[in-house]
Amino acid sequence: QVQLAESGGGLVQAGGSLRLSCAAAGRIDSISIMGWFRQAPGKQRDWVTTITNGGTTSYADSVKARFSIPRDSKNTVYLQMNTLKPEDTAVYYCFAQSNIGTYWGQGTQVTVST
């Protein structure tokens, strides 16, 4: 099993920055990819970004050049969000893909005001 703990959500003005954290515990040796999804009210959960064990990153077009996914260890990744827009408002979910399953964090709310 893998457990994911997120933190760092909150309220920020448009144009501001916010950093989310995701710490994995348990069978972290089984994880191959970590990343983030987000879900706005009334919408489906959308992919935001991923990072592989080898450090390869990918980003959705809507966040490219504004968001990044730094990692300081195999079990902790961040979502650095810059130049935030009101349309970035959503619940952000960390996920980890491993050879024993896909795991999700509990979600953290990010609200961007105009």
Coordinates of N, CA and C in Angstrom, one line a residue:
Q1 N 0.8 -1.2 0.0 CA 0.0 0.0 0.0 C 0.9 1.2 0.0
V2 N 0.3 2.3 -0.6 CA 1.0 3.6 -0.6 C 0.0 4.6 0.0
Q3 N 0.5 5.4 0.9 CA -0.3 6.5 1.5 C 0.2 7.9 1.0
L4 N -0.6 8.8 0.6 CA -0.2 10.1 0.2 C -0.9 11.2 1.1
A5 N 0.0 12.1 1.5 CA -0.5 13.2 2.3 C -0.2 14.5 1.6
E6 N -1.2 15.3 1.4 CA -1.1 16.6 0.7 C -1.2 17.7 1.7
S7 N -0.6 18.8 1.3 CA -0.7 20.0 2.1 C -0.4 21.2 1.2
G8 N -0.8 22.4 1.7 CA -0.4 23.7 1.0 C -1.5 24.4 0.2
G9 N -2.7 23.9 0.2 CA -3.8 24.6 -0.5 C -4.2 25.9 0.2
G10 N -5.0 26.7 -0.4 CA -5.5 27.9 0.2 C -6.1 28.9 -0.8
L11 N -6.2 30.1 -0.3 CA -6.8 31.2 -1.1 C -5.7 32.1 -1.5
V12 N -5.6 32.5 -2.8 CA -4.6 33.3 -3.3 C -5.2 34.2 -4.4
Q13 N -4.7 35.4 -4.5 CA -5.2 36.3 -5.6 C -4.6 36.0 -6.9
A14 N -5.4 36.3 -8.0 CA -4.9 36.1 -9.3 C -3.5 36.7 -9.5
G15 N -2.7 36.0 -10.2 CA -1.3 36.4 -10.4 C -0.3 36.0 -9.4
G16 N -0.9 35.4 -8.3 CA 0.0 35.0 -7.2 C 0.5 33.6 -7.4
S17 N 1.2 33.1 -6.3 CA 1.8 31.8 -6.4 C 1.4 30.9 -5.2
L18 N 1.4 29.6 -5.3 CA 1.1 28.7 -4.3 C 1.9 27.4 -4.5
R19 N 2.3 26.8 -3.4 CA 3.0 25.5 -3.5 C 2.4 24.4 -2.7
L20 N 2.0 23.3 -3.4 CA 1.4 22.2 -2.8 C 2.5 21.1 -2.5
S21 N 2.3 20.3 -1.5 CA 3.3 19.3 -1.2 C 2.5 17.9 -1.2
C22 N 3.2 16.9 -1.5 CA 2.7 15.5 -1.5 C 3.8 14.6 -1.0
A23 N 3.5 14.0 0.1 CA 4.5 13.1 0.7 C 3.9 11.7 0.7
A24 N 4.7 10.7 0.1 CA 4.3 9.3 0.0 C 4.9 8.5 1.2
A25 N 4.1 7.6 1.6 CA 4.6 6.7 2.7 C 4.2 5.2 2.3
G26 N 4.8 4.3 3.0 CA 4.5 2.9 2.7 C 5.4 2.3 1.6
R27 N 4.9 1.6 0.6 CA 5.6 1.0 -0.4 C 6.1 1.9 -1.5
I28 N 6.9 2.9 -1.0 CA 7.4 3.9 -2.0 C 8.4 3.3 -3.0
D29 N 9.0 2.2 -2.7 CA 9.9 1.6 -3.7 C 9.1 1.1 -4.9
S30 N 7.8 0.9 -4.8 CA 7.0 0.4 -5.9 C 6.5 1.5 -6.8
I31 N 6.7 2.8 -6.4 CA 6.2 3.9 -7.2 C 7.0 4.2 -8.4
S32 N 6.4 4.4 -9.6 CA 7.1 4.7 -10.8 C 6.8 6.1 -11.3
I33 N 5.6 6.6 -11.0 CA 5.2 8.0 -11.4 C 4.4 8.6 -10.3
M34 N 4.7 9.9 -10.1 CA 3.8 10.7 -9.2 C 3.4 12.0 -10.0
G35 N 2.3 12.5 -9.5 CA 1.8 13.7 -10.2 C 0.6 14.3 -9.6
W36 N -0.1 15.2 -10.3 CA -1.2 15.9 -9.8 C -2.4 15.9 -10.8
F37 N -3.6 15.8 -10.3 CA -4.8 16.0 -11.1 C -5.5 17.2 -10.4
R38 N -6.5 17.7 -11.0 CA -7.4 18.7 -10.3 C -8.8 18.6 -10.8
Q39 N -9.8 19.0 -9.9 CA -11.2 18.9 -10.2 C -11.9 20.2 -9.8
A40 N -12.4 20.9 -10.8 CA -13.1 22.1 -10.5 C -14.6 21.7 -10.3
P41 N -15.3 22.6 -9.6 CA -16.7 22.3 -9.3 C -17.6 21.9 -10.5
G42 N -18.2 20.8 -10.5 CA -19.1 20.4 -11.6 C -18.4 19.9 -12.8
K43 N -17.1 19.7 -12.7 CA -16.3 19.2 -13.8 C -15.6 17.9 -13.5
Q44 N -15.1 17.3 -14.5 CA -14.3 16.0 -14.3 C -13.0 16.3 -13.8
R45 N -12.3 15.3 -13.2 CA -11.0 15.4 -12.7 C -10.0 15.4 -13.9
D46 N -9.2 16.4 -14.0 CA -8.3 16.5 -15.1 C -6.8 16.4 -14.7
W47 N -6.1 15.8 -15.6 CA -4.6 15.6 -15.4 C -3.9 17.0 -15.4
V48 N -2.9 17.2 -14.6 CA -2.2 18.5 -14.5 C -0.7 18.2 -14.9
T49 N -0.1 17.3 -14.2 CA 1.4 17.1 -14.4 C 1.8 15.8 -13.8
T50 N 2.9 15.2 -14.3 CA 3.5 14.0 -13.8 C 5.0 14.1 -13.8
I51 N 5.6 13.3 -13.0 CA 7.1 13.2 -13.0 C 7.4 11.7 -12.8
T52 N 8.3 11.2 -13.6 CA 8.7 9.8 -13.5 C 9.9 9.6 -12.6
N53 N 10.2 8.4 -12.2 CA 11.3 8.2 -11.3 C 12.6 8.7 -12.0
G54 N 12.7 8.7 -13.3 CA 13.8 9.2 -14.0 C 13.9 10.7 -14.1
G55 N 12.8 11.4 -13.6 CA 12.8 12.8 -13.6 C 12.1 13.5 -14.8
T56 N 11.6 12.6 -15.7 CA 10.9 13.2 -16.9 C 9.5 13.8 -16.4
T57 N 9.3 15.0 -16.9 CA 8.1 15.7 -16.5 C 7.2 15.9 -17.7
S58 N 5.9 16.0 -17.4 CA 4.9 16.3 -18.5 C 3.9 17.3 -17.9
Y59 N 3.3 18.2 -18.7 CA 2.4 19.2 -18.2 C 1.2 19.3 -19.2
A60 N 0.0 19.5 -18.6 CA -1.1 19.9 -19.4 C -0.9 21.3 -20.1
D61 N -1.4 21.4 -21.3 CA -1.2 22.7 -22.0 C -1.7 23.9 -21.2
S62 N -2.7 23.7 -20.4 CA -3.3 24.8 -19.6 C -2.4 25.3 -18.5
V63 N -1.4 24.6 -18.1 CA -0.5 25.0 -17.0 C 0.9 25.1 -17.4
K64 N 1.2 24.7 -18.6 CA 2.6 24.7 -19.1 C 3.2 26.1 -18.9
A65 N 4.4 26.2 -18.5 CA 5.2 27.4 -18.3 C 4.7 28.2 -17.0
R66 N 3.6 27.7 -16.4 CA 3.2 28.4 -15.1 C 3.4 27.5 -13.9
F67 N 3.2 26.2 -14.1 CA 3.3 25.2 -13.0 C 4.6 24.4 -13.2
S68 N 5.1 23.9 -12.1 CA 6.2 22.9 -12.2 C 6.1 21.9 -11.1
I69 N 6.8 20.8 -11.2 CA 6.6 19.7 -10.3 C 8.0 19.3 -9.7
P70 N 8.6 20.1 -8.8 CA 9.8 19.8 -8.2 C 9.7 18.5 -7.3
R71 N 10.8 17.9 -7.1 CA 10.9 16.7 -6.3 C 12.2 16.8 -5.5
D72 N 12.1 16.5 -4.2 CA 13.3 16.6 -3.4 C 13.7 15.2 -2.8
S73 N 12.9 14.2 -3.1 CA 13.2 12.8 -2.7 C 12.3 11.9 -3.5
K74 N 12.5 10.6 -3.4 CA 11.6 9.7 -4.2 C 10.2 9.8 -3.6
N75 N 10.0 10.2 -2.4 CA 8.7 10.1 -1.8 C 8.0 11.5 -1.6
T76 N 8.6 12.6 -2.0 CA 8.0 13.9 -1.9 C 8.1 14.7 -3.2
V77 N 6.9 15.1 -3.7 CA 6.8 16.0 -4.8 C 6.0 17.2 -4.4
Y78 N 6.2 18.2 -5.2 CA 5.5 19.5 -5.0 C 4.8 19.9 -6.3
L79 N 3.9 20.8 -6.1 CA 3.3 21.5 -7.3 C 3.5 23.0 -7.1
Q80 N 4.4 23.5 -7.8 CA 4.7 24.9 -7.7 C 3.8 25.6 -8.8
M81 N 2.9 26.5 -8.3 CA 2.0 27.1 -9.2 C 2.2 28.6 -9.2
N82 N 2.6 29.2 -10.3 CA 2.8 30.6 -10.5 C 1.8 31.2 -11.4
T83 N 1.7 32.5 -11.4 CA 0.8 33.3 -12.2 C -0.6 32.6 -12.2
L84 N -1.1 32.4 -11.1 CA -2.4 31.7 -10.9 C -3.5 32.5 -11.5
K85 N -4.5 31.8 -12.1 CA -5.7 32.4 -12.7 C -6.9 31.9 -12.0
P86 N -8.0 32.6 -12.0 CA -9.2 32.1 -11.4 C -9.7 30.7 -11.9
E87 N -9.4 30.4 -13.2 CA -9.7 29.1 -13.7 C -8.9 28.0 -13.2
D88 N -7.9 28.3 -12.4 CA -7.1 27.3 -11.7 C -7.7 26.8 -10.4
T89 N -8.8 27.5 -10.0 CA -9.5 27.1 -8.8 C -10.1 25.7 -9.0
A90 N -9.7 24.8 -8.0 CA -10.1 23.4 -8.0 C -9.6 22.7 -6.8
V91 N -10.0 21.5 -6.6 CA -9.4 20.6 -5.6 C -8.3 19.9 -6.3
Y92 N -7.1 19.9 -5.8 CA -5.9 19.3 -6.4 C -5.6 18.0 -5.7
Y93 N -5.4 17.0 -6.5 CA -5.2 15.6 -5.9 C -3.8 15.1 -6.4
C94 N -3.0 14.7 -5.4 CA -1.8 14.0 -5.7 C -2.1 12.6 -6.0
F95 N -1.3 12.0 -6.9 CA -1.5 10.5 -7.2 C -0.1 9.9 -7.4
A96 N -0.1 8.6 -7.1 CA 1.2 7.8 -7.3 C 0.8 6.5 -8.0
Q97 N 1.5 6.3 -9.1 CA 1.3 5.0 -9.8 C 2.4 4.1 -9.5
S98 N 2.0 2.9 -9.1 CA 3.0 1.9 -8.7 C 2.7 0.5 -9.3
N99 N 3.5 -0.4 -9.1 CA 3.3 -1.8 -9.7 C 2.3 -2.5 -8.8
I100 N 1.8 -1.9 -7.8 CA 0.7 -2.6 -7.0 C -0.6 -1.8 -7.0
G101 N -0.6 -0.8 -7.8 CA -1.9 0.0 -7.9 C -1.6 1.5 -8.1
T102 N -2.7 2.2 -8.2 CA -2.7 3.7 -8.3 C -3.3 4.2 -7.0
Y103 N -2.7 5.2 -6.4 CA -3.1 5.7 -5.2 C -3.4 7.2 -5.3
W104 N -4.3 7.7 -4.4 CA -4.7 9.1 -4.5 C -4.6 9.8 -3.1
G105 N -4.2 11.1 -3.1 CA -4.3 11.8 -1.8 C -5.8 12.2 -1.6
Q106 N -6.0 12.9 -0.5 CA -7.3 13.3 0.0 C -7.8 14.6 -0.8
G107 N -6.9 15.3 -1.4 CA -7.3 16.5 -2.1 C -7.1 17.7 -1.3
T108 N -6.7 18.8 -1.9 CA -6.5 20.1 -1.2 C -7.1 21.2 -2.1
Q109 N -7.8 22.1 -1.4 CA -8.6 23.1 -2.2 C -7.6 24.3 -2.5
V110 N -7.6 24.7 -3.7 CA -7.0 25.9 -4.2 C -8.0 26.8 -4.8
T111 N -8.1 28.0 -4.2 CA -9.0 29.0 -4.7 C -8.3 30.3 -5.1
V112 N -8.5 30.7 -6.4 CA -7.8 31.9 -6.9 C -8.9 33.0 -7.1
S113 N -8.7 34.1 -6.4 CA -9.7 35.1 -6.5 C -9.3 36.2 -7.5
T114 N -10.3 36.9 -8.0 CA -10.0 38.0 -9.0 C -9.6 39.2 -8.3

